[in-house]
CSV table of C-alpha atoms in Angstrom, one decimal:
chain,number,residue,atom,x,y,z
S,1,MET,CA,282.8,177.5,135.4
S,2,LYS,CA,280.6,177.0,132.2
S,3,HIS,CA,281.6,175.9,129.2
S,4,ARG,CA,279.7,177.2,126.2
S,5,GLN,CA,279.4,174.7,123.3
S,6,LYS,CA,280.6,175.3,120.0
S,7,LYS,CA,278.3,174.6,117.2
S,8,SER,CA,279.6,171.4,114.7
S,9,PRO,CA,280.9,172.7,111.4
S,10,VAL,CA,278.4,169.5,110.1
S,11,TRP,CA,275.4,172.0,111.5
S,12,LYS,CA,277.6,174.8,108.6
S,13,VAL,CA,277.2,172.1,106.0
S,14,ILE,CA,273.7,171.3,106.2
S,15,VAL,CA,272.8,175.3,106.4
S,16,PHE,CA,275.3,175.6,102.9
S,17,ILE,CA,273.5,172.6,101.0
S,18,PHE,CA,269.8,173.9,101.8
S,19,PHE,CA,271.4,177.4,100.9
S,20,VAL,CA,272.9,175.7,97.6
S,21,ILE,CA,270.3,174.1,96.6
S,22,VAL,CA,267.5,176.8,97.4
S,23,PHE,CA,269.4,178.5,95.1
S,24,ALA,CA,269.5,176.0,92.5
S,25,MET,CA,266.1,175.6,93.1
S,26,VAL,CA,265.6,179.4,92.1
S,27,LEU,CA,267.3,179.5,88.8
S,28,VAL,CA,266.3,176.5,87.3
S,29,ARG,CA,262.8,178.3,88.0
S,30,LEU,CA,264.1,182.0,86.4
S,31,ASN,CA,265.4,179.3,83.3
S,32,LYS,CA,261.8,177.3,82.5
S,33,GLU,CA,260.1,180.8,83.3
S,34,ARG,CA,262.3,182.7,80.5
S,35,GLU,CA,261.4,179.9,78.3
S,36,MET,CA,258.4,180.3,78.9
S,37,ARG,CA,257.7,184.2,78.8
S,38,ALA,CA,259.8,183.6,74.6
S,39,ARG,CA,258.0,181.0,73.9
S,40,VAL,CA,254.8,183.4,74.7
S,41,GLU,CA,256.6,186.1,73.2
S,42,GLN,CA,257.3,184.1,69.7
S,43,ARG,CA,254.0,183.2,69.9
S,44,ALA,CA,252.4,186.3,70.1
S,45,ARG,CA,254.2,187.6,67.3
S,46,GLU,CA,253.1,184.5,65.0
S,47,LEU,CA,249.6,185.8,66.6
S,48,ALA,CA,249.8,188.9,65.1
S,49,ASP,CA,251.3,187.9,62.0
S,50,ALA,CA,247.8,186.2,61.2
S,51,ALA,CA,245.7,188.9,61.9
S,52,ALA,CA,247.6,191.1,59.6
S,53,GLN,CA,247.1,188.3,56.7
S,54,ALA,CA,243.6,187.4,57.9
S,55,SER,CA,242.0,191.7,58.2
S,56,ALA,CA,243.8,191.4,54.3
S,57,GLU,CA,242.2,188.4,53.1
S,58,TYR,CA,239.3,190.6,54.4
S,59,ALA,CA,239.6,193.9,52.9
S,60,GLU,CA,240.2,191.9,49.9
S,61,ALA,CA,237.5,190.0,49.7
S,62,SER,CA,235.7,193.0,51.4
S,63,GLU,CA,237.1,194.7,48.4
S,64,ARG,CA,235.2,192.8,46.0
S,65,SER,CA,232.3,192.3,47.4
S,66,ARG,CA,232.0,195.8,46.9
S,67,MET,CA,232.9,195.5,43.2
S,68,ALA,CA,231.0,191.6,42.2
S,69,GLY,CA,228.1,194.1,40.8
S,70,SER,CA,229.9,196.0,38.3
S,71,ASP,CA,230.4,196.0,35.3
S,72,ASP,CA,233.9,196.3,35.5
S,73,TYR,CA,234.6,193.2,36.8
S,74,VAL,CA,232.0,191.1,35.0
S,75,GLU,CA,233.8,193.0,32.1
S,76,GLU,CA,237.2,191.4,33.5
S,77,ILE,CA,236.2,188.2,34.8
S,78,ALA,CA,234.8,187.4,31.3
S,79,ARG,CA,237.3,188.6,29.6
S,80,GLU,CA,240.5,187.2,31.9
S,81,SER,CA,238.9,183.6,33.3
S,82,LEU,CA,236.2,183.9,30.0
S,83,GLY,CA,238.1,184.7,27.3
S,84,MET,CA,235.4,186.4,25.9
S,85,VAL,CA,235.9,189.9,24.0
S,86,MET,CA,233.4,192.3,22.8
S,87,PRO,CA,231.6,192.7,20.3
S,88,GLY,CA,233.7,194.4,17.5
S,89,GLU,CA,237.1,193.1,19.0
S,90,THR,CA,239.7,191.0,16.9
S,91,VAL,CA,242.0,188.6,19.3
S,92,PHE,CA,245.2,188.3,17.9
S,93,VAL,CA,246.8,185.0,19.4
S,94,THR,CA,250.6,184.7,19.3
S,95,LYS,CA,253.0,181.8,19.6
S,96,GLU,CA,254.6,181.1,22.6
S,97,GLU,CA,257.2,179.3,22.8
């Protein structure tokens, strides 16, 4: 009669521990990838906001550039920045508290 040798329970424990370690490594890797994806998505939102702001600033600069040579723009700058008035206009100064 041949006796079948039973596998030792040690092998079962070793195989179980191996699979637990592999499973833990996969979970750690998935968690790191999730965190990285969240950082990438956050950075993408920040860059989209910066691009929108840059686009608005470019549109404003383009509009100012277009208006720069017009008489209305020159008059606006002279009045607001330099405090100039047109001939014949009267300036009233009020006391501010």
